[in-house]
Coordinates of C-alpha atoms in Angstrom, one line a residue:
X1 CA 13.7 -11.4 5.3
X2 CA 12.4 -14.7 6.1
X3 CA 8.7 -15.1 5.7
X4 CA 6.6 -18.1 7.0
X5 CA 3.0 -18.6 5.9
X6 CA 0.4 -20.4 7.7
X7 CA -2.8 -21.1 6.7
X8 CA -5.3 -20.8 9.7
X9 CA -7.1 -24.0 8.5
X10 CA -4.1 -26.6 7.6
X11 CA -2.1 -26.0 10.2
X12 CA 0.7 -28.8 9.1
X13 CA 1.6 -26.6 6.0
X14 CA 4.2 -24.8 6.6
X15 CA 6.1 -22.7 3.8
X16 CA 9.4 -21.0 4.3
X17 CA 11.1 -18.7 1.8
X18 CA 14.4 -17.1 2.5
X19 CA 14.7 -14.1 0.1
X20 CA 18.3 -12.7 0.1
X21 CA 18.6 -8.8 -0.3
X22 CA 20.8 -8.3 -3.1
X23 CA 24.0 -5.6 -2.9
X24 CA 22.6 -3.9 -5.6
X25 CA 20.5 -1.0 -5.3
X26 CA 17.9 -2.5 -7.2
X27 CA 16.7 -6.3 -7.1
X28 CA 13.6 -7.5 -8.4
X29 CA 12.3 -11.5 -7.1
X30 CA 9.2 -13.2 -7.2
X31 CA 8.1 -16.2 -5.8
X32 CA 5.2 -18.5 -5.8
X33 CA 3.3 -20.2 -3.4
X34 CA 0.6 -23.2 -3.8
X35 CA -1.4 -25.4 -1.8
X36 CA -4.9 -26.5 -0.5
X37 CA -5.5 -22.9 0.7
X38 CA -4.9 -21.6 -2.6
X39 CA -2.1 -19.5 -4.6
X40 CA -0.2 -16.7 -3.4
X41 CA 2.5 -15.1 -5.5
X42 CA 4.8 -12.2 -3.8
X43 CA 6.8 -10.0 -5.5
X44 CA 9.8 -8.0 -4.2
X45 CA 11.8 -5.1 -5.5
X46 CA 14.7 -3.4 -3.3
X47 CA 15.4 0.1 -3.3
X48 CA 18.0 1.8 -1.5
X49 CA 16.9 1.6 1.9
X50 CA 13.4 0.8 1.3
X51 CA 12.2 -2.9 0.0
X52 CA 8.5 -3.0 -1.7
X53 CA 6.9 -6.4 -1.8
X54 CA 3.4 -6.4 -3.0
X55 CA 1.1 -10.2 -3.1
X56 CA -1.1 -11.1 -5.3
X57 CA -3.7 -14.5 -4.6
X58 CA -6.3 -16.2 -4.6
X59 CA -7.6 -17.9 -1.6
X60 CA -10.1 -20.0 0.2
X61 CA -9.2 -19.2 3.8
X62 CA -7.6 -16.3 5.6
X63 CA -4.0 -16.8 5.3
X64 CA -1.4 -15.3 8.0
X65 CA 2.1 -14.0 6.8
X66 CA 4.7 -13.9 9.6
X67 CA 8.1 -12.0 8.6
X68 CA 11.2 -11.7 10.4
X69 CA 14.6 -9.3 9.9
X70 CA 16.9 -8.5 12.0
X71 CA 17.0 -4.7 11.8
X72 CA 14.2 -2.5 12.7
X73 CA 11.9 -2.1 10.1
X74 CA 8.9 1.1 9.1
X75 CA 6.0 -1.0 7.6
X76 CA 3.2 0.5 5.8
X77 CA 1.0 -2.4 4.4
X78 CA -2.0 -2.2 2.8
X79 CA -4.5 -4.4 1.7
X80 CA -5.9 -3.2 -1.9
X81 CA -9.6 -2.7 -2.3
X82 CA -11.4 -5.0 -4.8
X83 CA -12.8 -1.4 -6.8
X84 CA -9.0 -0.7 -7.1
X85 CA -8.7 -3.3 -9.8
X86 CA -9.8 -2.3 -13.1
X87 CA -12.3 -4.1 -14.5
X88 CA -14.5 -3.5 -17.5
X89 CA -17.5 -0.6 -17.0
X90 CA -16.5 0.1 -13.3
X91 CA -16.4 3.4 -12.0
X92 CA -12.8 4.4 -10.7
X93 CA -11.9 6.1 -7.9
X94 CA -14.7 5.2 -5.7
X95 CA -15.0 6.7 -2.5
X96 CA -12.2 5.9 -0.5
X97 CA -13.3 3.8 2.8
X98 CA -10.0 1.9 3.6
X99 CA -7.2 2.1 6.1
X100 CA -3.5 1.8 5.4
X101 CA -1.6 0.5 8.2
X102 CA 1.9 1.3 10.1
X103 CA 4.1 -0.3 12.3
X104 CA 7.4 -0.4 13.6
X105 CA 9.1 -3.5 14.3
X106 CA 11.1 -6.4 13.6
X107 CA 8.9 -8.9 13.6
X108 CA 5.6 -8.5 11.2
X109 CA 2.0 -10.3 11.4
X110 CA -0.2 -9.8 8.9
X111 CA -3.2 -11.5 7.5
X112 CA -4.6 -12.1 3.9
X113 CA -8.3 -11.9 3.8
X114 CA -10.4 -13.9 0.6
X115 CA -11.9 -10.6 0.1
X116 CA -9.1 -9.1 -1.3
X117 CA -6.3 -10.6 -3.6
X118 CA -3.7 -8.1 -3.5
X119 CA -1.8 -6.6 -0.5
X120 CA 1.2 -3.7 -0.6
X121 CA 4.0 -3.6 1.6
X122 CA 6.7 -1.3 2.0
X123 CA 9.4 -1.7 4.5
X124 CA 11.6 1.1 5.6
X125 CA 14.8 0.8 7.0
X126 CA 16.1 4.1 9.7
X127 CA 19.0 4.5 7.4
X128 CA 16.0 5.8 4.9
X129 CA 15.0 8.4 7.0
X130 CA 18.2 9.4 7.7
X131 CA 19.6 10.1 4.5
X132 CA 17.2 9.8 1.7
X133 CA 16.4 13.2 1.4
X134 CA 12.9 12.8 3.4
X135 CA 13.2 16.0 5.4
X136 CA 11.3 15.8 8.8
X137 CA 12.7 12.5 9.4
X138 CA 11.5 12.6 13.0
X139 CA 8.4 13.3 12.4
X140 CA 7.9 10.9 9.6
X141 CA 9.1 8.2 12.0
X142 CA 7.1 9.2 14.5
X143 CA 3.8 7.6 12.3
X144 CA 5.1 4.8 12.9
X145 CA 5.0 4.9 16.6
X146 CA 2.2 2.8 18.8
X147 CA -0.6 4.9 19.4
X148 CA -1.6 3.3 21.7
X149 CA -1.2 -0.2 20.5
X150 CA 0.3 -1.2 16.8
X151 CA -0.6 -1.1 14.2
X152 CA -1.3 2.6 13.3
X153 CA -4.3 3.5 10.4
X154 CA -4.5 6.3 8.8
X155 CA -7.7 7.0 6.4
X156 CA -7.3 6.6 2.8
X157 CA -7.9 9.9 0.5
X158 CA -8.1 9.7 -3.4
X159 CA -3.9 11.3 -3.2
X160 CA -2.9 7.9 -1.2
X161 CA -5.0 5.6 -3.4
X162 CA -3.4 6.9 -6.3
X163 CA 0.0 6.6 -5.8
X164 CA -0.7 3.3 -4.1
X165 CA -2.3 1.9 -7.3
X166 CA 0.6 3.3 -9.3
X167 CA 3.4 1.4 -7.2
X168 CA 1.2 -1.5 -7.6
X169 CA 1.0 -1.7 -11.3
X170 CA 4.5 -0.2 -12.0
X171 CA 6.2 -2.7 -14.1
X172 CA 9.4 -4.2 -12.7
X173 CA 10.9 -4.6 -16.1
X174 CA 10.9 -1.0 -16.7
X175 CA 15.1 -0.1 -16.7
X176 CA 14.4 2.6 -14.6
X177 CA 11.7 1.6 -12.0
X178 CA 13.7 1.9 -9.2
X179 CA 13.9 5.3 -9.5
X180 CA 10.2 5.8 -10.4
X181 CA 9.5 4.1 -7.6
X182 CA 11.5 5.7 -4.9
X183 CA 10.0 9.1 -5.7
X184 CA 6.7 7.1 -5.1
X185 CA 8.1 5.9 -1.9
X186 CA 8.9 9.3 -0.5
X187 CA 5.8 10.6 -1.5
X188 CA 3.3 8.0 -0.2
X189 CA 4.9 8.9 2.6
X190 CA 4.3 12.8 2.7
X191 CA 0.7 12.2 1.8
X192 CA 0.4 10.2 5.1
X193 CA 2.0 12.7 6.9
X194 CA -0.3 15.0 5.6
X195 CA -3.4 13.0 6.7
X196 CA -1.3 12.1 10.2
X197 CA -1.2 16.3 10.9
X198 CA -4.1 18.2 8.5
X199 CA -3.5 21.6 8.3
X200 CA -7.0 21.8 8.3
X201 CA -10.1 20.7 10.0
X202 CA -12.2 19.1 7.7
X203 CA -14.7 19.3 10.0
X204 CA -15.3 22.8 9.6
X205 CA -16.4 21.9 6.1
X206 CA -20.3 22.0 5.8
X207 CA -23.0 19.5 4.6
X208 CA -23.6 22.0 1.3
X209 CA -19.9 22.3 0.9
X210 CA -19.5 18.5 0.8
X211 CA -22.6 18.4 -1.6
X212 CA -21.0 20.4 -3.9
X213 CA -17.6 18.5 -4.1
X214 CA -19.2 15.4 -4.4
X215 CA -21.3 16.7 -7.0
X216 CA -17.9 18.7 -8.6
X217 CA -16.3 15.3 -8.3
X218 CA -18.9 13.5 -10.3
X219 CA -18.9 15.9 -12.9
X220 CA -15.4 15.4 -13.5
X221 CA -15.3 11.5 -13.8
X222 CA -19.0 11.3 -15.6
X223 CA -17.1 13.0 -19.2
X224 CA -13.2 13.0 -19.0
X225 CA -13.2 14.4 -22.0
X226 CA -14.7 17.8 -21.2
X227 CA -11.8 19.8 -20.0
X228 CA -13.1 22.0 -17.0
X229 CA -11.7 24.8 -14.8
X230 CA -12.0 25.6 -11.3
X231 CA -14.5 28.9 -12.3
X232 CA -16.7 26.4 -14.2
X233 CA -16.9 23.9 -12.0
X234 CA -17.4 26.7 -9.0
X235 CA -20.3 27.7 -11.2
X236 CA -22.0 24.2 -11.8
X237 CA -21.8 23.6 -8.1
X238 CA -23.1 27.0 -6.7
X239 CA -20.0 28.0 -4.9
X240 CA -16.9 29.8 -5.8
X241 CA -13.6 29.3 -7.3
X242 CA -11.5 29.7 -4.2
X243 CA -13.8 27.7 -1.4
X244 CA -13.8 25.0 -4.4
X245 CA -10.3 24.5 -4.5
X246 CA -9.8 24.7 -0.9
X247 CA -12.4 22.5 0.5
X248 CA -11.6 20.1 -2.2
X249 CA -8.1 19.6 -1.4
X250 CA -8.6 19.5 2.3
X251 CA -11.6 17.0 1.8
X252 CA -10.1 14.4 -0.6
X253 CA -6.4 15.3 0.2
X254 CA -5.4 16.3 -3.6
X255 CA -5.6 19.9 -5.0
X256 CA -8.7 19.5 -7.9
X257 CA -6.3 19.3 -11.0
X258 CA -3.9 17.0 -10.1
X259 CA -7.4 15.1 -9.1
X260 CA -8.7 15.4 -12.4
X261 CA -5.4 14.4 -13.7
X262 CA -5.4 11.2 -11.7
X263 CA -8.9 10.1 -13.0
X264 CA -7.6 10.8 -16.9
X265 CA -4.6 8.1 -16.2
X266 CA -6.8 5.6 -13.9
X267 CA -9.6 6.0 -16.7
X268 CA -6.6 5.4 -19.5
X269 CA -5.3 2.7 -17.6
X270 CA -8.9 1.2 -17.4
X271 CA -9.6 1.3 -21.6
X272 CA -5.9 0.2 -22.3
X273 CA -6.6 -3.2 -19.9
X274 CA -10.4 -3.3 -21.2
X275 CA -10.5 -2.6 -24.9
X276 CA -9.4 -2.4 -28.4
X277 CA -9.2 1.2 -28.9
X278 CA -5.8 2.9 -30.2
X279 CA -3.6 5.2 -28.0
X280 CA -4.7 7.9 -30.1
X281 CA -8.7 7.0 -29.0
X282 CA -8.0 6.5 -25.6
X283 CA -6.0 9.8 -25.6
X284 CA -9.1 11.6 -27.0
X285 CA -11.4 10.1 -24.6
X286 CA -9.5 11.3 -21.5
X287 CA -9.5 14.9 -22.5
X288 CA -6.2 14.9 -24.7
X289 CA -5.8 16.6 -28.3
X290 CA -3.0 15.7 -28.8
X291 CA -2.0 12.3 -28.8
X292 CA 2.2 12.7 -28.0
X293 CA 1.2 15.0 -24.9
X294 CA -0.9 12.0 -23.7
X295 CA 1.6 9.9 -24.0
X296 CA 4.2 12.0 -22.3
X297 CA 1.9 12.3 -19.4
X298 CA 1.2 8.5 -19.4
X299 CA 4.8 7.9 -18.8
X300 CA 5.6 10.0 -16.5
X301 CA 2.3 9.4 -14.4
X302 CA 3.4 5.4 -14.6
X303 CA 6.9 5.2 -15.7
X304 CA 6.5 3.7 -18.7
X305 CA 4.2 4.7 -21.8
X306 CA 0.5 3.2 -22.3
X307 CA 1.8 0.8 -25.6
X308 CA 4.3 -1.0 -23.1
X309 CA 0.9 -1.3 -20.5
X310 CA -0.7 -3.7 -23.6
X311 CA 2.5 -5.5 -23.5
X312 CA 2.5 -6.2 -20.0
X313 CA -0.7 -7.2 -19.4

C-alpha cells in the first residue's frame, strides 16, 4: 500500500511511504512520521489475507491519510476513544458512544482528529472471505456495501470495544500473534455482523429493564473482586435470572459473563500499566484465587501473560 499524508494546514509537506507486503504470512513494520503537525507513528502486521495497521500520534491539526492498492480492499477503521486508554483511577468500559467505520474500496480517505491519538485499521482482502473459514462470506461482504453513500457505521457495544482494544494492545513480538490475531480478525467481524442484523429489537427493551442493567453493570465494575451470578445479580436489580441475561446481551451485545470477564482483564490490564502491585495482587483484586488460573486467563484473553505486559510497556 502506498500511503500519502497531508496535513490540512502545511500543505507543501508531503510524506510518502511505500510499505511492501512481505511473502510471509506474517510481517510486522513500523514506521515514523514527524513534522510541524506533529508525530505520527503506524504500525503494520500482515496476516494471511487481512493486513492490520493501527496509528498512534500526537497532533496539532487534523491530519488526512490517503491510501492506495491496487486490489479491492474491506476496510474497517476505527478511531479509538480517549476513555479506551488506560490511565490511572479511570473507570473502564465506559459507555460505548462511538462508531466504527466500513468501506469498500481501493482507494482510502481518512482523517486523524487531535482529539484522538490512536486509530485501527483493518484491511480485508476477497480472497479472506473466500477462504478463511468466515462462513457467510456474502453476507459479511455485504457490510461493507454503500448504504447509501460510504463509509458504513455501525454502533459500538462493550463485545466490539473489547476485542478492538485487545488487537490494539496485542504485542507484535509475541511468536505467535499472528494467530491470536486472526481469530480476533474473524471475530470483530462476527460481532459487527451481529450489530449489522440483531436478532433482536432492543427497542422492545423497557426504561426499568435498562435501569436495571445499567445498575447490574455497575455493580459488576464497582468491586471485581466479588464474584456474582446471574440469580444474584437478578435479585439486586429486581428482575429475574433469565430477562437479565437476555436483555443484557441484546443491550450491550455480550452475554453477562463473558462481560464480567472482559472488565476483570481491562481492570488487570489497568493496575499492571498503573501500579506496583504483584501478579498475585492484581489476580486477587479481579476476582481470582488462584493466581496460575489468572494467569492462564490473562494469556489467552491477550496472547501473552500479564509479566510480559510490564515488559512491554
Amino acid at each position: 500500500m502506498n500511503l500519502t499524508i497531508h496535513p490540512a494546514a502545511a500543505k507543501l509537506l508531503d510524506y510518502r511511504v511505500e510499505l511492501i507486503t512481505s511473502p510471509q504470512p506474517f510481517y510486522h513494520t513500523a514506521t515514523q512520521l514527524t513534522g510541524s503537525f506533529g508525530r505520527i507513528v503506524l504500525t503494520k502486521i500482515d496476516l494471511r489475507n487481512c493486513t492490520i495497521w493501527t496509528a498512534e500520534y500526537t497532533i496539532t491539526e487534523e491530519i488526512t491519510l490517503h491510501g492506495f492498492v491496487n486490489e479491492l480492499l474491506f476496510q474497517i477503521y476505527f478511531p479509538v476513544p480517549v476513555h479506551m486508554e488506560f490511565t490511572a483511577g479511570q473507570e473502564i468500559l465506559e459507555e460505548p458512544k462511538e462508531y466504527i467505520h466500513l468501506s469498500a474500496t481501493n482507494t482510502h480517505t481518512v482523517s486523524l482528529s487531535p482529539l484522538h491519538s490512536r486509530m485501527l485499521f483493518i484491511h480485508y482482502t476477497k480472497a479472506y472471505f473466500n477462504g478463511n473459514g468466515t462462513g457467510r462470506h456474502e453476507n459479511l461482504m455485504e457490510m461493507f456495501t454503500p448504504h447509501p453513500a460510504p463509509p458504513n457505521s455501525l454502533k459500538v457495544n462493550d463485545a466490539i470495544q473489547s476485542v478492538t482494544r485487545q488487537i490494539i494492545n496485542a504485542s507484535p513480538a509475541n511468536r505467535i500473534i499472528h494467530l491470536y490475531l486472526e481469530a480476533k480478525a474473524k471475530e470483530l467481524l462476527s460481532l459487527l455482523y451481529q450489530v449489522a442484523n440483531p436478532e433482536t429489537d432492543i427497542a422492545s427493551i423497557s426504561e426499568k429493564e435498562i435501569a436495571a442493567l445499567q445498575l447490574v453493570k455497575k455493580i459488576i465494575m464497582e468491586d471485581l473482586s466479588k464474584s456474582y451470578n446471574a440469580y444474584e445479580l437478578s435479585r439486586m436489580a429486581g428482575t429475574n435470572a433469565y430477562t437479565l441475561k437476555t436483555n443484557f446481551k441484546n443491550w450491550f451485545g455480550i452475554p453477562l459473563h463473558h462481560f464480567l470477564h472482559n472488565c476483570r482483564m481491562e481492570k488487570a490490564t489497568q493496575l499492571l500499566l498503573t501500579t506496583a502491585l504483584s501478579v498475585k495482587e492484581i489476580a486477587f483484586t479481579v476476582g481470582y484465587k488462584n493466581v496460575s488460573n489468572f494467569s492462564e486467563s490473562f494469556k489467552n484473553y491477550y496472547g501473552y501473560p500479564p509479566s510480559k505486559l510490564r515488559e512491554l510497556d
